[in-house]
PDB file of C-alpha atoms and ligand atoms in Angstrom:
ATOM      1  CA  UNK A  16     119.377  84.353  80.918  1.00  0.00           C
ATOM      2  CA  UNK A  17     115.343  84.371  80.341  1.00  0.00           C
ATOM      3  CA  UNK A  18     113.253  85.628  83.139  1.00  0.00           C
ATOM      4  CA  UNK A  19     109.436  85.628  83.450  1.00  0.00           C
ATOM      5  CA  UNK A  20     107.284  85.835  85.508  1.00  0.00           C
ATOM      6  CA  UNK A  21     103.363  86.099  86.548  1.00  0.00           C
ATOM      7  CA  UNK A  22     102.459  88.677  88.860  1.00  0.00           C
ATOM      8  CA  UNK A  23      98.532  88.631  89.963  1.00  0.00           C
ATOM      9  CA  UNK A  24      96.891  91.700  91.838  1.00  0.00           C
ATOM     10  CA  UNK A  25      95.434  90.158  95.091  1.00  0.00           C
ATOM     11  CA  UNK A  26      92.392  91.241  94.722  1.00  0.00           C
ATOM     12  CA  UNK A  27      90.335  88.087  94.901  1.00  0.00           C
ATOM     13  CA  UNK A  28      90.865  83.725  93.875  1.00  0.00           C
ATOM     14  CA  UNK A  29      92.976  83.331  90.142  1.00  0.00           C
ATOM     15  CA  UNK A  30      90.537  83.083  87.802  1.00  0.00           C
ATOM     16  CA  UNK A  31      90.482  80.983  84.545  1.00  0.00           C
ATOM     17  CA  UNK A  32      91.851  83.980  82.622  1.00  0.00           C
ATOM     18  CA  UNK A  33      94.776  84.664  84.850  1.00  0.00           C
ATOM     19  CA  UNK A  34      95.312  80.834  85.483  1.00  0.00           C
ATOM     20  CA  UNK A  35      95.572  81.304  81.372  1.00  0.00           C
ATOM     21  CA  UNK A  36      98.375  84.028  81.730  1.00  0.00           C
ATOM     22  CA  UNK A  37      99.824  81.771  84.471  1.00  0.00           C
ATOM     23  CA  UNK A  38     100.666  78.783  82.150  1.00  0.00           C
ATOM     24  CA  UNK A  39     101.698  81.052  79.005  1.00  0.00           C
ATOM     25  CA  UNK A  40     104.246  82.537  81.181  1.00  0.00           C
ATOM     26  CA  UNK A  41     105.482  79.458  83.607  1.00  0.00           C
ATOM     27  CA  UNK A  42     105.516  77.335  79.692  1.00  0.00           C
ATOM     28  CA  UNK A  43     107.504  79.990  78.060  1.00  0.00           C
ATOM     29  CA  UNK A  44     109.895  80.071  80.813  1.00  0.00           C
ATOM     30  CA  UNK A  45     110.209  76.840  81.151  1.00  0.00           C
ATOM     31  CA  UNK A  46     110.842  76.072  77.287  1.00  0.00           C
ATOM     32  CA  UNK A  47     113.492  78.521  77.224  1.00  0.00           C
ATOM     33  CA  UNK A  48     115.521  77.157  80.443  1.00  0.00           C
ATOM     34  CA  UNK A  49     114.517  80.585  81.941  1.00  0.00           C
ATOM     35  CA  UNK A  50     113.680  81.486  85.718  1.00  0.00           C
ATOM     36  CA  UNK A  51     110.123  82.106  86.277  1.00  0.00           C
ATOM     37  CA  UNK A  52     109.162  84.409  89.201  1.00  0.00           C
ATOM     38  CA  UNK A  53     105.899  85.551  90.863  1.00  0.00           C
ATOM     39  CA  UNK A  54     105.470  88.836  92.158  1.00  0.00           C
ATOM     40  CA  UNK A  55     102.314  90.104  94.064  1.00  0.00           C
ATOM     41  CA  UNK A  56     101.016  93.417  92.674  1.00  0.00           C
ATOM     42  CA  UNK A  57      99.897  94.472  96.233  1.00  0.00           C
ATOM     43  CA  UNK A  58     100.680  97.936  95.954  1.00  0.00           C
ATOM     44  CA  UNK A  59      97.042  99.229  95.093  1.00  0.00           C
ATOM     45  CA  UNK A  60      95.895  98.710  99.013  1.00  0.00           C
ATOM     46  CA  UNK A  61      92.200  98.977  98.767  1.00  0.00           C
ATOM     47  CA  UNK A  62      92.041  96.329  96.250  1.00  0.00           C
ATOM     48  CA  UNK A  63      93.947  93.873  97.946  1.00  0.00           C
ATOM     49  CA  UNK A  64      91.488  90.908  99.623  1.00  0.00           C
ATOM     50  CA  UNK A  65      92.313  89.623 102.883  1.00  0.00           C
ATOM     51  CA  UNK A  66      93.535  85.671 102.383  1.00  0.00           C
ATOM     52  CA  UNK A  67      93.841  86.408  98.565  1.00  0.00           C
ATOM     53  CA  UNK A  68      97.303  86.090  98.114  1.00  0.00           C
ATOM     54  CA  UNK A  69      97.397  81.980 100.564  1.00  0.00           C
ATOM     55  CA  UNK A  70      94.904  81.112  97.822  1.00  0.00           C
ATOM     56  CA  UNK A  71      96.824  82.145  95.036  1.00  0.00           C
ATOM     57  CA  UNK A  72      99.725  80.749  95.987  1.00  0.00           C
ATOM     58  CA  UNK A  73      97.577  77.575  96.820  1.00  0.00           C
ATOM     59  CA  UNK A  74      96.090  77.208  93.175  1.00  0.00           C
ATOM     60  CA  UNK A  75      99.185  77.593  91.381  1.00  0.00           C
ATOM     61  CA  UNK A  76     100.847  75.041  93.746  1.00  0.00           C
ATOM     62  CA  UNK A  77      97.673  73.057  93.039  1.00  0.00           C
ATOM     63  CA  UNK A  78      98.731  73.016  89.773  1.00  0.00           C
ATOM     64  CA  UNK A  79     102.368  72.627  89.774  1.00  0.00           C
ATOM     65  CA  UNK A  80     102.780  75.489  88.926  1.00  0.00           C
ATOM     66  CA  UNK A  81     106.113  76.305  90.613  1.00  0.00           C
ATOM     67  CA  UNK A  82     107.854  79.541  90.789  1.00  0.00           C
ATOM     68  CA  UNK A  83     111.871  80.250  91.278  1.00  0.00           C
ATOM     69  CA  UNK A  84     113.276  82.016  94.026  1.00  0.00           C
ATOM     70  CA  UNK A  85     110.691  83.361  96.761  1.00  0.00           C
ATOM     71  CA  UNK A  86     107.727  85.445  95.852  1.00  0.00           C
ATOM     72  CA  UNK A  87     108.273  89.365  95.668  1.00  0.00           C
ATOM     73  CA  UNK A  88     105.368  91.638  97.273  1.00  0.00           C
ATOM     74  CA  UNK A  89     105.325  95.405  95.336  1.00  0.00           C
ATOM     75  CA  UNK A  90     104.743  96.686  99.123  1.00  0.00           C
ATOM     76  CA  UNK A  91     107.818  95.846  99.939  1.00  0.00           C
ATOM     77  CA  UNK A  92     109.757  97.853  97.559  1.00  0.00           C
ATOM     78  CA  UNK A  93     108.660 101.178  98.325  1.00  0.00           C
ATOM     79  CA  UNK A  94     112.085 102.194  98.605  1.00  0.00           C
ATOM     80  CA  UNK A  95     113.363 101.323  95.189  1.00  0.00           C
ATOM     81  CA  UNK A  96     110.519 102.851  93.992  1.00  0.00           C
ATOM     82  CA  UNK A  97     111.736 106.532  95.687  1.00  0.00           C
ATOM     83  CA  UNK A  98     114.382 105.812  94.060  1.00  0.00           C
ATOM     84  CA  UNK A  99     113.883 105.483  90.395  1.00  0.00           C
ATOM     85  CA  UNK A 100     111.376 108.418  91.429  1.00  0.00           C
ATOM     86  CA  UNK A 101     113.581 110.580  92.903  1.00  0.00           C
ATOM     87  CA  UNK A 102     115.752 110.122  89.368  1.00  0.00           C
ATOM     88  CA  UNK A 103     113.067 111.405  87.378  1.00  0.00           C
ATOM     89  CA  UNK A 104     112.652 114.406  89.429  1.00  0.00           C
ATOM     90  CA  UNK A 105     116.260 115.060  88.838  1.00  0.00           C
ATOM     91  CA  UNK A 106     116.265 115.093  85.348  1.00  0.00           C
ATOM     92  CA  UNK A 107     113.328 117.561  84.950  1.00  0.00           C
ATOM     93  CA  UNK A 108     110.585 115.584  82.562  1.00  0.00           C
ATOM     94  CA  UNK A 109     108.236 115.564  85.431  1.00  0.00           C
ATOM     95  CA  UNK A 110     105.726 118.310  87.232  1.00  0.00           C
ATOM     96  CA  UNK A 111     103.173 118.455  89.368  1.00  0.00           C
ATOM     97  CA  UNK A 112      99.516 118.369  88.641  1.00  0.00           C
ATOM     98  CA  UNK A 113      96.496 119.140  90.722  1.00  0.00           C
ATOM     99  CA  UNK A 114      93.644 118.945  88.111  1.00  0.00           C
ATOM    100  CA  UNK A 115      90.387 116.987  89.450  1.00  0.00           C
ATOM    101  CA  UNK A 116      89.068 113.875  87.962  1.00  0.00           C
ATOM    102  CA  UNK A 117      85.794 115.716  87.464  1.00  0.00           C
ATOM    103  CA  UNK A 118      87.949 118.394  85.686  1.00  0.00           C
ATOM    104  CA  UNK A 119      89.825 116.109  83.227  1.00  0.00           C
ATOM    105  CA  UNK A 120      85.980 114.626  82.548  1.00  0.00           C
ATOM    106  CA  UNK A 121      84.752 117.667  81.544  1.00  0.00           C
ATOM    107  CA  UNK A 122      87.932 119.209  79.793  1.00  0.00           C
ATOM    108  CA  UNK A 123      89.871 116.305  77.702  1.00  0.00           C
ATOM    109  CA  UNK A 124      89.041 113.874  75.829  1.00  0.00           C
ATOM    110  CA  UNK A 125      88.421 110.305  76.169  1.00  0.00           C
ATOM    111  CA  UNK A 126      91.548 108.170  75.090  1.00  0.00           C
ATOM    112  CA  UNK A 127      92.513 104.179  74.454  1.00  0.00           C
ATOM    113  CA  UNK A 128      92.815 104.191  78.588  1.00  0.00           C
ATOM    114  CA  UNK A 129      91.061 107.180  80.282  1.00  0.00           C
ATOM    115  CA  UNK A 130      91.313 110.585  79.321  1.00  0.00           C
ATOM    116  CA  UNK A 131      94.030 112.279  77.223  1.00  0.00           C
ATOM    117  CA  UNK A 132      96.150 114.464  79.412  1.00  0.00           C
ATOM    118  CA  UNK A 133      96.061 117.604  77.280  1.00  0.00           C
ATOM    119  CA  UNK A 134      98.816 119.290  79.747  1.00  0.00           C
ATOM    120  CA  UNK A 135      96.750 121.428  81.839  1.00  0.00           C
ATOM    121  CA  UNK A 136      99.667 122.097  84.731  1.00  0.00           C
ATOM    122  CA  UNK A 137     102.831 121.492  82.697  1.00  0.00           C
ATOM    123  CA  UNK A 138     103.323 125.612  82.583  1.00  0.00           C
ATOM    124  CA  UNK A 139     102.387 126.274  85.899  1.00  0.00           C
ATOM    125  CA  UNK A 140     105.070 125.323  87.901  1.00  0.00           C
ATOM    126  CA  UNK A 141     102.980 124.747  91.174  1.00  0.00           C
ATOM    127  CA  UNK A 142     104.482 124.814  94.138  1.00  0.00           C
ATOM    128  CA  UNK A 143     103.090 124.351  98.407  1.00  0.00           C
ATOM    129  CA  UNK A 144     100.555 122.518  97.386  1.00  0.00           C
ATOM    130  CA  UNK A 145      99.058 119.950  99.860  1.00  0.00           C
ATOM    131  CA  UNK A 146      97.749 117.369  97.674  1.00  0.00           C
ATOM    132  CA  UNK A 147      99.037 116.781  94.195  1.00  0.00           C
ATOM    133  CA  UNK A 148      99.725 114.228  91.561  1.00  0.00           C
ATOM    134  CA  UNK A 149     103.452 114.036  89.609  1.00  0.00           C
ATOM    135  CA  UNK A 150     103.409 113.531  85.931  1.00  0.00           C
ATOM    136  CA  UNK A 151     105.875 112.482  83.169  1.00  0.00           C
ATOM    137  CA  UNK A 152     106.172 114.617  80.037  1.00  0.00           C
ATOM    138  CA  UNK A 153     106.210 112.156  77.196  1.00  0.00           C
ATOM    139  CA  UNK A 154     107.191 113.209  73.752  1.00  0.00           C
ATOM    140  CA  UNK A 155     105.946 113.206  69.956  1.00  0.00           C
ATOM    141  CA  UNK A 156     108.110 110.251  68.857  1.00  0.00           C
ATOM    142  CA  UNK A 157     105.946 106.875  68.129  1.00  0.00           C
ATOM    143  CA  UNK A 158     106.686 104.292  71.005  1.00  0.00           C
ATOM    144  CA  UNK A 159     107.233 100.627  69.091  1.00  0.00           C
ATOM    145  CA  UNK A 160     107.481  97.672  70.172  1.00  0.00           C
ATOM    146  CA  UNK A 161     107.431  93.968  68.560  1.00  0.00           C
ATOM    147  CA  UNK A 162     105.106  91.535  70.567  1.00  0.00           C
ATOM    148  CA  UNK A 163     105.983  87.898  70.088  1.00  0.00           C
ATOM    149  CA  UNK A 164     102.329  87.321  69.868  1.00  0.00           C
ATOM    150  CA  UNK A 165     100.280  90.319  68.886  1.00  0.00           C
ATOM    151  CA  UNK A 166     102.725  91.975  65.909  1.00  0.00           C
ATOM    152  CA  UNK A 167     103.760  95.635  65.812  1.00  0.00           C
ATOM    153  CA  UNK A 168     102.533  98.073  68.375  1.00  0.00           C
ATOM    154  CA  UNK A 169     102.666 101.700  67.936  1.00  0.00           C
ATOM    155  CA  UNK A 170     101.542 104.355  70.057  1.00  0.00           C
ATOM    156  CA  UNK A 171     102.289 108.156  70.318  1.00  0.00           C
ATOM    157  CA  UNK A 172     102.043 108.989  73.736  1.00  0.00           C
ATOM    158  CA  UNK A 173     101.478 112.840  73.814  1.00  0.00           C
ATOM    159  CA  UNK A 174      98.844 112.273  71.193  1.00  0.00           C
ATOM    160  CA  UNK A 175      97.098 109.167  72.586  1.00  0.00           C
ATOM    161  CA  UNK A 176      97.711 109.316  76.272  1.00  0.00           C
ATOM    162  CA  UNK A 177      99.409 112.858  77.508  1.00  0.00           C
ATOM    163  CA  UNK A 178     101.239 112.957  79.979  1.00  0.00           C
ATOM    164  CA  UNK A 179     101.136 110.568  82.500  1.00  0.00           C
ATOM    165  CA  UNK A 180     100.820 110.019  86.661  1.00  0.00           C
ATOM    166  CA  UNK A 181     103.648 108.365  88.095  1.00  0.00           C
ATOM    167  CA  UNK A 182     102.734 108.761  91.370  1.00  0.00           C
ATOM    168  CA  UNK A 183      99.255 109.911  92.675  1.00  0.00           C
ATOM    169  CA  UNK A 184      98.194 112.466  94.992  1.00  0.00           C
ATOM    170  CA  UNK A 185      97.466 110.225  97.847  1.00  0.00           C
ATOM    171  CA  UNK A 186     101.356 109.290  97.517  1.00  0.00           C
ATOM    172  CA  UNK A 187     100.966 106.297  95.881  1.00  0.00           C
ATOM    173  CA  UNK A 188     103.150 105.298  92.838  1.00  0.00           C
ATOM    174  CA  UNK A 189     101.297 104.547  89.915  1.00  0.00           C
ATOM    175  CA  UNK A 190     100.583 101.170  88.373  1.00  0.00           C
ATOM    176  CA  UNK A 191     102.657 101.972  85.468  1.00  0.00           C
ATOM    177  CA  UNK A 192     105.660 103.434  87.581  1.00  0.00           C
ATOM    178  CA  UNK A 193     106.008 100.546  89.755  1.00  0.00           C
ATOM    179  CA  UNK A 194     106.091  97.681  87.300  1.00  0.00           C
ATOM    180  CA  UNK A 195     108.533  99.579  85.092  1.00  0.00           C
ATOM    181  CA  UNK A 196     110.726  99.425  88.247  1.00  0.00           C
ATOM    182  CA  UNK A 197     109.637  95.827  88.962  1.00  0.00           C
ATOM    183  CA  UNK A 198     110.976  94.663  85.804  1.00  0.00           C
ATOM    184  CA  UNK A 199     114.200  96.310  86.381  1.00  0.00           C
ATOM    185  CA  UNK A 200     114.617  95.058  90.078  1.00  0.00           C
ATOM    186  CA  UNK A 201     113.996  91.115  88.790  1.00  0.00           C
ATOM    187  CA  UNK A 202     115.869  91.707  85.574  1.00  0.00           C
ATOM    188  CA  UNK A 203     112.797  90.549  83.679  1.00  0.00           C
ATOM    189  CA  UNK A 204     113.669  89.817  80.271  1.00  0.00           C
ATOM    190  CA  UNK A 205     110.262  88.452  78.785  1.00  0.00           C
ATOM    191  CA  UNK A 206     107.055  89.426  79.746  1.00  0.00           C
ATOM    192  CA  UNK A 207     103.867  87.236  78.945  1.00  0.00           C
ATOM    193  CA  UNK A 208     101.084  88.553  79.922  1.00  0.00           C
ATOM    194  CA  UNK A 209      97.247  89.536  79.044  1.00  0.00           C
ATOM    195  CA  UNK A 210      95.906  92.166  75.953  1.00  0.00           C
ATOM    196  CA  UNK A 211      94.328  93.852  78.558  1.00  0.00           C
ATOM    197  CA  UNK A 212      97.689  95.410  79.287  1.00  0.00           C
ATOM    198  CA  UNK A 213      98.598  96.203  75.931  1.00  0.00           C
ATOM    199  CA  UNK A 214      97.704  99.715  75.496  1.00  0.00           C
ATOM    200  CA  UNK A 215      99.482 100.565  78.566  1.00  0.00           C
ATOM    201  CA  UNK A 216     102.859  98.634  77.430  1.00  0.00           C
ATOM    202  CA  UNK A 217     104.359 101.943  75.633  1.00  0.00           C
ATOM    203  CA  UNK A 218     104.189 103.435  78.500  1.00  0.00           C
ATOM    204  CA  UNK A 219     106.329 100.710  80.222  1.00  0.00           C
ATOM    205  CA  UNK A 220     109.071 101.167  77.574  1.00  0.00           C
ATOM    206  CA  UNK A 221     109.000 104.588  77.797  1.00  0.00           C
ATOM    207  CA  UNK A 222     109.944 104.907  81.461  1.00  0.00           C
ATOM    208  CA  UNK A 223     111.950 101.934  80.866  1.00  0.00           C
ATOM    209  CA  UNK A 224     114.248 103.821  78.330  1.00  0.00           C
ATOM    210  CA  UNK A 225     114.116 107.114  79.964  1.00  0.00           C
ATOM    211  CA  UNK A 226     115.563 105.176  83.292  1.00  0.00           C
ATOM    212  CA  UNK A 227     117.903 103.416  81.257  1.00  0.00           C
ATOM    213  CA  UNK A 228     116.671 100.028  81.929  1.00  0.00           C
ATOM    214  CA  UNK A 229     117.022  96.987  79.365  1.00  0.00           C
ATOM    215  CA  UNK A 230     113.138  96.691  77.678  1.00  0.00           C
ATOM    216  CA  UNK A 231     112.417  93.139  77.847  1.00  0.00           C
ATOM    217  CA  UNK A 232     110.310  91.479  75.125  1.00  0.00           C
ATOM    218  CA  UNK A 233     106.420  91.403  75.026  1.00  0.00           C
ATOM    219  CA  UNK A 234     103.625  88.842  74.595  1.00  0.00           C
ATOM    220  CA  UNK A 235     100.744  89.679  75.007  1.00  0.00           C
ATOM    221  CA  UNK A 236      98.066  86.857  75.111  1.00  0.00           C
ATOM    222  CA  UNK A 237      94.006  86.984  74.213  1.00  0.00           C
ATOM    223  CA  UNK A 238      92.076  87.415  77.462  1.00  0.00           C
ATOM    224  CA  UNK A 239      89.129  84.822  78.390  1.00  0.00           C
ATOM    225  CA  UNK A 240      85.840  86.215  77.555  1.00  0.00           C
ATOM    226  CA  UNK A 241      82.716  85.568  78.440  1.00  0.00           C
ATOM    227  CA  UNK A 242      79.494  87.146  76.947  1.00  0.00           C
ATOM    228  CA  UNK A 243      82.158  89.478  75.328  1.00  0.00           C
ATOM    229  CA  UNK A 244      83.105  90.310  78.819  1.00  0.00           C
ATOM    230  CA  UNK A 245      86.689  89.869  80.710  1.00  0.00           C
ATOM    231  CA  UNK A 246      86.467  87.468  83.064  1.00  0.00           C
ATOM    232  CA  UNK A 247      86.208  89.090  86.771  1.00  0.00           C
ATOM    233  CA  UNK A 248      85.866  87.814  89.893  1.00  0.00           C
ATOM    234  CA  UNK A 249      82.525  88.910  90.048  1.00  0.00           C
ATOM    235  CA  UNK A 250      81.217  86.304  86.870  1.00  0.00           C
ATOM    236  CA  UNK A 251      82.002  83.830  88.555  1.00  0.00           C
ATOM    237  CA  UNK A 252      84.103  81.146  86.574  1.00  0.00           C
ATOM    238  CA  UNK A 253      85.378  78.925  89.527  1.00  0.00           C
ATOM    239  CA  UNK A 254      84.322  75.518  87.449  1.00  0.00           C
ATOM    240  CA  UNK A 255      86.785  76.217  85.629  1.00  0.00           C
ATOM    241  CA  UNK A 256      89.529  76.027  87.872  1.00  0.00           C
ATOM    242  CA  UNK A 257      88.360  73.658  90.081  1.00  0.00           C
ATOM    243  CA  UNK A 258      88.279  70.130  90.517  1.00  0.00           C
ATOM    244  CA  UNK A 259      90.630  68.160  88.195  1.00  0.00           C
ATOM    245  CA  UNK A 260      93.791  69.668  87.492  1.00  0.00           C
ATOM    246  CA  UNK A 261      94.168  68.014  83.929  1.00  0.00           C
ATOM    247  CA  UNK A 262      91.229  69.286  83.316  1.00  0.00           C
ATOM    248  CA  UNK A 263      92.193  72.803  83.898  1.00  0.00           C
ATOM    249  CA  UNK A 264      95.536  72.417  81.960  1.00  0.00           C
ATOM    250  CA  UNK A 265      94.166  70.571  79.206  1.00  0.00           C
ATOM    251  CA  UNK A 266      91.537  73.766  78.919  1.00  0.00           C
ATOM    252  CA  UNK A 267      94.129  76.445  79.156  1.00  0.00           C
ATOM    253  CA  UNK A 268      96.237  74.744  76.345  1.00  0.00           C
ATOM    254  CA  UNK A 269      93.432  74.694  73.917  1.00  0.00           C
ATOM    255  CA  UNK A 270      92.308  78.511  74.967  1.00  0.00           C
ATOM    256  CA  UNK A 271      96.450  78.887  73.882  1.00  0.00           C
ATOM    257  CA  UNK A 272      95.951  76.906  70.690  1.00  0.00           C
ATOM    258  CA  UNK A 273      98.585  74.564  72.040  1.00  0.00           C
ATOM    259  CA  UNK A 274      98.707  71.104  70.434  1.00  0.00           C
ATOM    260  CA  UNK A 275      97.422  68.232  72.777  1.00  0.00           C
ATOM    261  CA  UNK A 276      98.532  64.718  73.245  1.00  0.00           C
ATOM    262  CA  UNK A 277      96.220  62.321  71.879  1.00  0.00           C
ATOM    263  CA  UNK A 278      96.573  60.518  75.029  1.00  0.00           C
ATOM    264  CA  UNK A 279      96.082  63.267  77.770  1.00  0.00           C
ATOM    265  CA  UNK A 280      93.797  61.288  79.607  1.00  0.00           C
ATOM    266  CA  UNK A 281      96.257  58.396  80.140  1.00  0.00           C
ATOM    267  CA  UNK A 282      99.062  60.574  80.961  1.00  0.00           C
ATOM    268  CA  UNK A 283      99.671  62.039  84.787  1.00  0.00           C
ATOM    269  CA  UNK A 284      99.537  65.947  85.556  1.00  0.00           C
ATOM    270  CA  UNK A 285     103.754  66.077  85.521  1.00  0.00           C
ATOM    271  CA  UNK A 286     103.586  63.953  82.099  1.00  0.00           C
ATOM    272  CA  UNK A 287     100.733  66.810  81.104  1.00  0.00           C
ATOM    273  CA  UNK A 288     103.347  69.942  81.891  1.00  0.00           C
ATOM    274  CA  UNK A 289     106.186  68.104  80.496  1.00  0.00           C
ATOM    275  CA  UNK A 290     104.740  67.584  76.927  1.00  0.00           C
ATOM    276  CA  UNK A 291     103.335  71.174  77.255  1.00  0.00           C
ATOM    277  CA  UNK A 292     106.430  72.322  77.660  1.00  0.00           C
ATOM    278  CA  UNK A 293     108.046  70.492  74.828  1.00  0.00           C
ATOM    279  CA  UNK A 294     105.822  71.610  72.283  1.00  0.00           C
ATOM    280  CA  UNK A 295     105.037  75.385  73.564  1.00  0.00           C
ATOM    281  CA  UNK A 296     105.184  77.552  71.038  1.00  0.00           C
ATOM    282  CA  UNK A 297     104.172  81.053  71.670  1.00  0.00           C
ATOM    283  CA  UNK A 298     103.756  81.939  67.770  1.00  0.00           C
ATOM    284  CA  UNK A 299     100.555  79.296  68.167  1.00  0.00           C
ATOM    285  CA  UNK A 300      98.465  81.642  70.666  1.00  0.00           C
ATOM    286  CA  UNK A 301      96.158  83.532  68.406  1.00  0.00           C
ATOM    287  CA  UNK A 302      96.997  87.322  67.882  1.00  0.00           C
ATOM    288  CA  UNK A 303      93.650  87.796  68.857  1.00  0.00           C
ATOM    289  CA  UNK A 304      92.473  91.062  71.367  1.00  0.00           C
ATOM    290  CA  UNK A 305      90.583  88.696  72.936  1.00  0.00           C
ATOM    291  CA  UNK A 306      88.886  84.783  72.890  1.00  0.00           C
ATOM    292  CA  UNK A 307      84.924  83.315  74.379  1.00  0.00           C
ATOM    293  CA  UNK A 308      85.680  80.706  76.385  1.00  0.00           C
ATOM    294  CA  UNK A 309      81.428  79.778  76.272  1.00  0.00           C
TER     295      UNK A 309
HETATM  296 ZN1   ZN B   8      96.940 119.181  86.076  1.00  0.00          ZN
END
């Protein structure tokens, strides 16, 4: 059975871009009889904004925008994470690593998403140490995958990224780790989401297949630009979400290159998601990094 889902970091209101990554997901779901879930990457704590996650739940809802099953919270998972962790320790292709930011600055390169890991600690065994990061060795082999929207992906992850955290040295699993167990824990078989994540999807697969887990399928949609810039919270682009919710879908299926009923403006918001639904198809979005929305 399909399932998808959208799972926004609470670290402020949805924006139009998310709201974007929202629909692509909740449409593709829905065209494919599928289950569409929402899980709250809360697991970053400093990011997370008091309130964030009423509102977000509020705007989708606003939107009818309804999720299956109840909302997952990465906080609570903790254990699983331990784990999936603990299995990786067992089967030696991780160490520990106490290099400094500053250090890596000044002694690695700059890669597609911070700097190349050129494998400072992997020979040093450390041990008693008070504060230190745990890394994955990756291999030589190309990581490929097949996005349903962007084409062929390759990436060689020793070259390109090095070996990477999987949980930090303040104890916290990384971004990277926990999703990889998310997707296993929901059985998530399609993932829509934004380019911005794209770089960071071999690394996904990679855990993914060295945990065993099924790799679900990828597409990744154009983020929403403005002035060349990914929408934030801090640039403001509220108009764009609020007031009428036609409005809003109507926007997001043009920014999907979605085809639109000549008579939108007659039809009611359900009439709106049911035609969008009907006539998703995710080879339409644009293989495009990203799109202006100005
Ligand atoms: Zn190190």
């Amino acid at each position: 059975m399909y399932i998808g889902r959208f799972a926004p970091t609470p670290s402020g209101d949805l924006h139009f871009g998310s709201l974007v990554t929202a629909i692509a997901s909740f449409l593709d779901a829905r065209k494919n009889n599928g289950k569409w879930l929402l899980k709250i990457d809360d697991l970053d704590r400093p990011r997370v904004i008091t309130n964030s996650v009423q509102s977000i739940l509020k705007t989708l809802e606003s939107l009818n925008l309804f999720w299956d099953s109840t909302e997952s919270y990465q906080s609570q998972r903790l254990e699983a994470y331990e784990f999936y962790f603990e299995k990786l320790l067992k089967i030696n292709q991780t160490y520990k690593c106490n290099c400094s930011r500053r250090y890596l600055i000044n002694n690695s390169k700059l890669g597609v998403d911070g700097q190349i890991y050129p494998g400072f600690c992997k020979k040093k065994s450390l041990r008693n140490l008070d504060s230190f990061a745990t890394r994955i060795i990756v291999n030589e082999f190309l990581v490929v995958i097949e996005d349903q929207i962007q084409g062929l992906i390759s990436q060689n992850l020793s070259k390109e990224i090095g070996d990477f955290i999987i949980k930090r040295n303040d104890g916290q699993f990384s971004y990277q780790f926990a999703i990889s167990i998310d997707n296993k824990l929901d059985n998530v078989t399609n993932i829509v989401r934004g380019a911005d994540l794209l770089t960071s999807t071999p690394r996904q697969v990679y855990l993914q297949n060295l945990l065993d887990f099924n790799i679900p399928k990828f597409s990744h949609i154009p983020i929403a630009t403005i002035d060349k810039k990914k929408i934030s919270k801090s640039n403001d682009d509220k108009i764009l979400i609020k007031g009428n919710q036609k409005d809003v879908w109507v926007k997001a299926l043009r920014f999907l290159n979605q085809p639109i009923s000549k008579n939108a403006s007659q039809m009611n918001l359900d009439e709106i998601i049911e035609s969008a639904i009907n006539n998703w198809t995710i080879s339409k979005v644009r293989a495009l990094h990203s799109i202006e929305i100005f």
